[in-house]
GROMACS .gro file of C-alpha atoms in nm:
model
  308
    1MET     CA    1  18.296  -4.823   0.388
    2LYS     CA    2  18.607  -4.607   0.294
    3LEU     CA    3  18.716  -4.617  -0.038
    4VAL     CA    4  19.095  -4.645  -0.042
    5LEU     CA    5  19.353  -4.540  -0.332
    6HIS     CA    6  19.679  -4.833  -0.344
    7SER     CA    7  19.982  -4.592  -0.387
    8TYR     CA    8  20.133  -4.874  -0.580
    9THR     CA    9  19.864  -4.756  -0.877
   10PHE     CA   10  20.060  -4.490  -0.953
   11ARG     CA   11  20.420  -4.642  -0.843
   12ARG     CA   12  20.587  -4.457  -1.139
   13TYR     CA   13  20.456  -4.120  -1.011
   14PRO     CA   14  20.533  -3.895  -0.702
   15LEU     CA   15  20.362  -3.951  -0.373
   16ARG     CA   16  20.189  -3.593  -0.423
   17HIS     CA   17  20.071  -3.718  -0.772
   18VAL     CA   18  19.884  -4.006  -0.597
   19PHE     CA   19  19.698  -3.767  -0.344
   20ALA     CA   20  19.596  -3.518  -0.626
   21VAL     CA   21  19.462  -3.803  -0.785
   22ALA     CA   22  19.258  -3.938  -0.480
   23ALA     CA   23  19.133  -3.605  -0.413
   24ARG     CA   24  19.020  -3.558  -0.777
   25HIS     CA   25  18.815  -3.852  -0.776
   26GLY     CA   26  18.675  -3.852  -0.438
   27TRP     CA   27  18.893  -4.117  -0.271
   28ASP     CA   28  18.861  -4.152   0.115
   29GLY     CA   29  19.209  -4.173   0.149
   30ILE     CA   30  19.571  -4.396   0.051
   31GLU     CA   31  19.738  -4.660   0.112
   32LEU     CA   32  20.095  -4.578   0.135
   33VAL     CA   33  20.365  -4.824   0.045
   34HIS     CA   34  20.690  -4.845   0.026
   35PHE     CA   35  20.732  -4.744  -0.351
   36HIS     CA   36  20.677  -4.428  -0.213
   37PHE     CA   37  20.890  -4.374   0.128
   38ASP     CA   38  21.177  -4.592   0.242
   39PRO     CA   39  21.094  -4.797   0.545
   40ALA     CA   40  21.418  -4.746   0.678
   41ARG     CA   41  21.307  -4.348   0.772
   42VAL     CA   42  20.953  -4.471   0.842
   43GLU     CA   43  20.878  -4.160   1.115
   44ALA     CA   44  20.991  -3.960   0.912
   45GLU     CA   45  20.866  -4.034   0.582
   46VAL     CA   46  20.518  -4.065   0.723
   47ALA     CA   47  20.516  -3.748   0.917
   48ASP     CA   48  20.605  -3.615   0.563
   49ALA     CA   49  20.296  -3.832   0.352
   50VAL     CA   50  20.042  -3.716   0.623
   51ALA     CA   51  20.157  -3.340   0.575
   52LEU     CA   52  20.165  -3.343   0.213
   53GLY     CA   53  19.801  -3.590   0.191
   54ARG     CA   54  19.664  -3.286   0.433
   55ARG     CA   55  19.745  -3.046   0.169
   56TYR     CA   56  19.592  -3.229  -0.117
   57GLY     CA   57  19.291  -3.303   0.161
   58VAL     CA   58  19.337  -3.674   0.156
   59GLY     CA   59  19.442  -3.894   0.454
   60VAL     CA   60  19.636  -4.179   0.472
   61HIS     CA   61  19.437  -4.489   0.551
   62CYS     CA   62  19.714  -4.724   0.647
   63VAL     CA   63  20.092  -4.798   0.586
   64GLY     CA   64  20.245  -5.075   0.420
   65TYR     CA   65  20.503  -5.303   0.542
   66THR     CA   66  20.726  -5.622   0.450
   67GLY     CA   67  20.823  -5.896   0.633
   68ASP     CA   68  21.074  -6.150   0.702
   69PHE     CA   69  20.934  -6.338   1.000
   70VAL     CA   70  20.944  -6.693   0.881
   71ASP     CA   71  21.317  -6.650   0.755
   72ALA     CA   72  21.516  -6.907   0.973
   73ASP     CA   73  21.810  -6.689   1.115
   74PRO     CA   74  21.584  -6.552   1.438
   75ALA     CA   75  21.844  -6.150   1.419
   76ARG     CA   76  21.670  -6.108   1.056
   77ARG     CA   77  21.340  -6.192   1.207
   78ILE     CA   78  21.372  -5.967   1.514
   79ARG     CA   79  21.524  -5.665   1.269
   80SER     CA   80  21.186  -5.712   1.061
   81LEU     CA   81  20.958  -5.703   1.357
   82ASN     CA   82  21.147  -5.410   1.523
   83LEU     CA   83  21.059  -5.198   1.160
   84VAL     CA   84  20.723  -5.306   1.196
   85GLU     CA   85  20.675  -5.196   1.539
   86ARG     CA   86  20.853  -4.849   1.439
   87THR     CA   87  20.613  -4.855   1.122
   88ILE     CA   88  20.309  -4.879   1.395
   89ALA     CA   89  20.421  -4.703   1.575
   90ALA     CA   90  20.452  -4.381   1.324
   91ALA     CA   91  20.094  -4.482   1.234
   92ALA     CA   92  19.987  -4.412   1.568
   93ARG     CA   93  20.124  -4.099   1.601
   94HIS     CA   94  19.944  -3.957   1.320
   95GLY     CA   95  19.621  -4.118   1.402
   96ILE     CA   96  19.653  -4.386   1.128
   97GLY     CA   97  19.467  -4.667   1.231
   98MET     CA   98  19.634  -4.935   1.022
   99VAL     CA   99  19.942  -5.126   0.879
  100ASN     CA  100  19.950  -5.378   0.596
  101GLY     CA  101  20.164  -5.665   0.481
  102TRP     CA  102  20.271  -6.033   0.459
  103SER     CA  103  20.455  -6.230   0.684
  104GLY     CA  104  20.768  -6.287   0.454
  105THR     CA  105  20.763  -6.505   0.152
  106LEU     CA  106  20.902  -6.896   0.057
  107GLU     CA  107  20.969  -6.927  -0.267
  108ARG     CA  108  21.096  -7.229  -0.560
  109ASP     CA  109  20.938  -7.069  -0.904
  110PRO     CA  110  20.882  -6.702  -0.916
  111ASP     CA  111  20.657  -6.754  -1.234
  112ASP     CA  112  20.487  -7.001  -1.081
  113TRP     CA  113  20.280  -6.858  -0.768
  114ARG     CA  114  20.123  -7.247  -0.725
  115VAL     CA  115  20.446  -7.394  -0.589
  116ASN     CA  116  20.574  -7.137  -0.331
  117GLY     CA  117  20.427  -7.002  -0.005
  118SER     CA  118  20.224  -7.229   0.143
  119ALA     CA  119  20.293  -7.500  -0.116
  120LEU     CA  120  20.669  -7.510   0.065
  121ALA     CA  121  20.536  -7.372   0.443
  122GLU     CA  122  20.627  -7.619   0.722
  123GLU     CA  123  20.469  -7.608   1.058
  124VAL     CA  124  20.761  -7.412   1.157
  125HIS     CA  125  20.718  -7.155   0.875
  126TYR     CA  126  20.341  -7.101   1.063
  127GLU     CA  127  20.465  -7.095   1.388
  128ARG     CA  128  20.736  -6.843   1.320
  129ALA     CA  129  20.491  -6.608   1.123
  130ALA     CA  130  20.235  -6.658   1.396
  131ASP     CA  131  20.498  -6.576   1.707
  132GLY     CA  132  20.572  -6.250   1.491
  133TYR     CA  133  20.245  -6.148   1.495
  134ARG     CA  134  20.125  -6.223   1.842
  135ARG     CA  135  20.425  -5.976   1.896
  136LEU     CA  136  20.289  -5.730   1.671
  137GLY     CA  137  19.942  -5.745   1.773
  138GLU     CA  138  20.044  -5.659   2.144
  139TYR     CA  139  20.245  -5.389   2.062
  140ALA     CA  140  19.994  -5.279   1.756
  141ALA     CA  141  19.682  -5.264   2.060
  142ARG     CA  142  19.899  -5.041   2.294
  143HIS     CA  143  19.915  -4.778   2.013
  144GLY     CA  144  19.557  -4.865   1.893
  145VAL     CA  145  19.635  -4.964   1.571
  146ARG     CA  146  19.562  -5.279   1.384
  147VAL     CA  147  19.763  -5.546   1.194
  148GLY     CA  148  19.646  -5.651   0.832
  149VAL     CA  149  19.764  -5.985   0.728
  150GLU     CA  150  19.753  -5.957   0.372
  151VAL     CA  151  19.663  -6.286   0.113
  152TYR     CA  152  19.971  -6.221  -0.081
  153PRO     CA  153  20.165  -6.468  -0.325
  154GLY     CA  154  20.445  -6.637  -0.192
  155SER     CA  155  20.338  -6.596   0.162
  156VAL     CA  156  20.230  -6.867   0.438
  157HIS     CA  157  19.888  -6.717   0.405
  158ASP     CA  158  19.883  -6.654   0.006
  159THR     CA  159  19.499  -6.837   0.044
  160VAL     CA  160  19.226  -6.756   0.280
  161ALA     CA  161  19.258  -7.049   0.409
  162GLY     CA  162  19.623  -7.013   0.517
  163ALA     CA  163  19.548  -6.665   0.699
  164ALA     CA  164  19.249  -6.822   0.879
  165LYS     CA  165  19.495  -7.063   0.951
  166LEU     CA  166  19.768  -6.851   1.071
  167LEU     CA  167  19.513  -6.614   1.263
  168ALA     CA  168  19.370  -6.909   1.461
  169MET     CA  169  19.703  -6.968   1.578
  170VAL     CA  170  19.762  -6.561   1.631
  171ASP     CA  171  19.472  -6.569   1.815
  172HIS     CA  172  19.468  -6.133   1.906
  173PRO     CA  173  19.179  -5.893   1.811
  174ALA     CA  174  19.463  -5.618   1.671
  175VAL     CA  175  19.577  -5.876   1.392
  176VAL     CA  176  19.313  -5.909   1.062
  177ALA     CA  177  19.305  -6.051   0.747
  178THR     CA  178  19.309  -5.852   0.426
  179ALA     CA  179  19.176  -6.058   0.175
  180ASP     CA  180  19.270  -6.016  -0.192
  181PRO     CA  181  19.093  -6.245  -0.445
  182GLY     CA  182  19.296  -6.142  -0.756
  183ASN     CA  183  19.653  -6.217  -0.546
  184ALA     CA  184  19.488  -6.609  -0.465
  185TYR     CA  185  19.300  -6.694  -0.782
  186VAL     CA  186  19.594  -6.878  -0.948
  187VAL     CA  187  19.721  -7.015  -0.615
  188SER     CA  188  19.402  -7.220  -0.510
  189PRO     CA  189  19.070  -7.280  -0.672
  190ALA     CA  190  18.890  -7.254  -0.366
  191ASP     CA  191  18.978  -6.857  -0.328
  192ARG     CA  192  18.777  -6.797  -0.704
  193ASP     CA  193  18.471  -6.819  -0.469
  194PRO     CA  194  18.371  -6.533  -0.261
  195ALA     CA  195  18.186  -6.793   0.008
  196VAL     CA  196  18.562  -6.856   0.100
  197LEU     CA  197  18.604  -6.550   0.273
  198ASP     CA  198  18.355  -6.683   0.538
  199GLN     CA  199  18.652  -6.803   0.705
  200LEU     CA  200  18.754  -6.455   0.761
  201ALA     CA  201  18.416  -6.393   0.951
  202GLY     CA  202  18.518  -6.133   1.229
  203ARG     CA  203  18.847  -6.102   1.139
  204LEU     CA  204  18.805  -5.884   0.793
  205GLY     CA  205  18.990  -5.568   0.880
  206TYR     CA  206  19.025  -5.482   0.523
  207PHE     CA  207  18.998  -5.599   0.148
  208HIS     CA  208  19.223  -5.521  -0.200
  209LEU     CA  209  19.031  -5.531  -0.512
  210LYS     CA  210  19.156  -5.621  -0.852
  211ASN     CA  211  19.079  -5.805  -1.130
  212LEU     CA  212  19.340  -6.072  -1.385
  213HIS     CA  213  19.325  -6.303  -1.636
  214PRO     CA  214  19.515  -6.618  -1.539
  215GLY     CA  215  19.907  -6.667  -1.698
  216GLY     CA  216  19.990  -7.010  -1.636
  217GLY     CA  217  20.115  -6.972  -1.253
  218ARG     CA  218  20.073  -6.629  -1.212
  219ALA     CA  219  19.796  -6.337  -1.288
  220ASP     CA  220  19.806  -6.079  -1.559
  221PHE     CA  221  19.649  -5.797  -1.407
  222ASN     CA  222  19.661  -5.576  -1.735
  223VAL     CA  223  19.252  -5.565  -1.733
  224ASP     CA  224  19.017  -5.334  -1.575
  225THR     CA  225  18.850  -5.394  -1.230
  226ALA     CA  226  18.520  -5.472  -1.375
  227ASP     CA  227  18.679  -5.728  -1.629
  228GLY     CA  228  18.878  -6.035  -1.610
  229VAL     CA  229  18.791  -6.388  -1.445
  230LEU     CA  230  18.685  -6.191  -1.105
  231ASP     CA  231  18.346  -6.144  -1.034
  232ASN     CA  232  18.381  -5.857  -0.858
  233TYR     CA  233  18.025  -5.732  -0.755
  234ALA     CA  234  18.031  -6.051  -0.561
  235TRP     CA  235  18.369  -6.026  -0.396
  236ILE     CA  236  18.259  -5.629  -0.300
  237THR     CA  237  17.863  -5.747  -0.191
  238LYS     CA  238  18.034  -6.020   0.012
  239ALA     CA  239  18.301  -5.842   0.153
  240ALA     CA  240  18.066  -5.553   0.251
  241SER     CA  241  17.826  -5.811   0.437
  242LEU     CA  242  18.129  -5.945   0.643
  243GLY     CA  243  18.123  -5.566   0.769
  244VAL     CA  244  18.463  -5.520   0.617
  245PRO     CA  245  18.518  -5.123   0.674
  246ALA     CA  246  18.745  -4.996   0.367
  247ILE     CA  247  18.790  -5.115   0.026
  248CYS     CA  248  19.166  -5.052  -0.153
  249VAL     CA  249  19.161  -5.054  -0.577
  250GLU     CA  250  19.425  -5.104  -0.686
  251TYR     CA  251  19.588  -5.158  -1.065
  252CYS     CA  252  19.845  -5.340  -1.157
  253GLY     CA  253  19.901  -5.355  -1.530
  254ASP     CA  254  20.102  -5.195  -1.744
  255GLY     CA  255  20.061  -4.900  -1.871
  256ASP     CA  256  19.844  -4.565  -1.781
  257PRO     CA  257  19.681  -4.626  -1.462
  258HIS     CA  258  19.480  -4.296  -1.464
  259PRO     CA  259  19.154  -4.485  -1.688
  260PRO     CA  260  19.141  -4.804  -1.508
  261ILE     CA  261  19.163  -4.666  -1.208
  262ALA     CA  262  18.914  -4.374  -1.227
  263ARG     CA  263  18.708  -4.627  -1.394
  264ALA     CA  264  18.757  -4.861  -1.094
  265GLY     CA  265  18.597  -4.644  -0.879
  266ASP     CA  266  18.276  -4.561  -1.041
  267TYR     CA  267  18.260  -4.950  -1.037
  268VAL     CA  268  18.289  -5.020  -0.669
  269ARG     CA  269  18.039  -4.693  -0.570
  270ASP     CA  270  17.844  -4.876  -0.881
  271CYS     CA  271  17.792  -5.223  -0.715
  272LEU     CA  272  17.807  -5.060  -0.388
  273ALA     CA  273  17.457  -4.862  -0.495
  274LEU     CA  274  17.341  -5.165  -0.693
  275ARG     CA  275  17.342  -5.364  -0.410
  276ASP     CA  276  17.101  -5.089  -0.188
  277ASP     CA  277  16.874  -5.064  -0.454
  278LEU     CA  278  16.836  -5.466  -0.529
  279ALA     CA  279  16.789  -5.524  -0.123
  280ARG     CA  280  16.498  -5.236  -0.154
  281ARG     CA  281  16.381  -5.394  -0.457
  282HIS     CA  282  16.368  -5.725  -0.309
  283ALA     CA  283  16.220  -5.591   0.024
  284GLU     CA  284  15.946  -5.444  -0.192
  285ALA     CA  285  15.883  -5.783  -0.359
  286GLU     CA  286  15.837  -5.958  -0.006
  287ALA     CA  287  15.640  -5.707   0.156
  288ALA     CA  288  15.389  -5.725  -0.142
  289GLU     CA  289  15.409  -6.150  -0.158
  290ALA     CA  290  15.339  -6.103   0.215
  291ALA     CA  291  15.037  -5.891   0.154
  292ASP     CA  292  14.875  -6.096  -0.125
  293GLN     CA  293  14.925  -6.414   0.084
  294PRO     CA  294  14.584  -6.342   0.253
  295LEU     CA  295  14.397  -6.289  -0.047
  296ARG     CA  296  14.531  -6.583  -0.217
  297ARG     CA  297  14.453  -6.783   0.067
  298ALA     CA  298  14.055  -6.664   0.045
  299ALA     CA  299  14.078  -6.700  -0.310
  300LEU     CA  300  14.160  -7.074  -0.288
  301ALA     CA  301  13.885  -7.110   0.031
  302GLY     CA  302  13.587  -6.989  -0.234
  303ALA     CA  303  13.732  -7.192  -0.516
  304ALA     CA  304  13.702  -7.495  -0.312
  305GLY     CA  305  13.358  -7.416  -0.222
  306PRO     CA  306  13.136  -7.433   0.097
  307ALA     CA  307  13.261  -7.640   0.373
  308ARG     CA  308  13.045  -7.928   0.433
   0.00000   0.00000   0.00000
């Protein structure tokens, strides 16, 4: 499993800083988002980012996109889809196997995520999003790229259930889900239990990890990955059990991002090491129990006395 650093973490720093930090802490790649490139110049910007990353010894795992596929204006939808296709092509040109983003947003109150996105969505919004992702899936498949659909506040897929519904409508292997429990926690009580990821079994292509404290209808991200209300050991091990190929860690809070993101990398590695150690201990205990069974049966038989 790859461990990826989200470039949003260092949104106040230049891209070279992101690569340098990723190299220092042994991250396997970065997620390149629009804070660090101009989407209107995506071809040149991705090429420059890849060249820069090569100098630091760190690759680009995926490139971000921001969709507008649910808008009522067909012209806006087409412009948005054209730009995502350019992003896919730019990624493919440099061997980047994934783009990640969302289909657009529906917003009533920016301070209360619970009343936006899927709470406002009508079936037509899902149909527009599904039409867009079917087109992108076909295009991406021809380029050897996967399209991540992120569980994102304000989108029709702001919960795991919404993402699962959309992916079922799209029904294309190149379109996969990007789970993000931190984005969904305040939106849906169901998204507070890692078992909700079972709805994405076979379609979980990526995973975003952070932590939070609820702040009314919003999330307060000023918290380390190991703290907050999410049991991230449970989320990490659940995502791993479903075969997710990469976990992307981000710090979305205020202040200096360097200490929390350094601790976050160690935390994820420790969680995976703990999972493996516990699995070994469980296996040893179960083997010991199985070996004890004949002895226990013999002892019970002896205690019962000879058969009559």
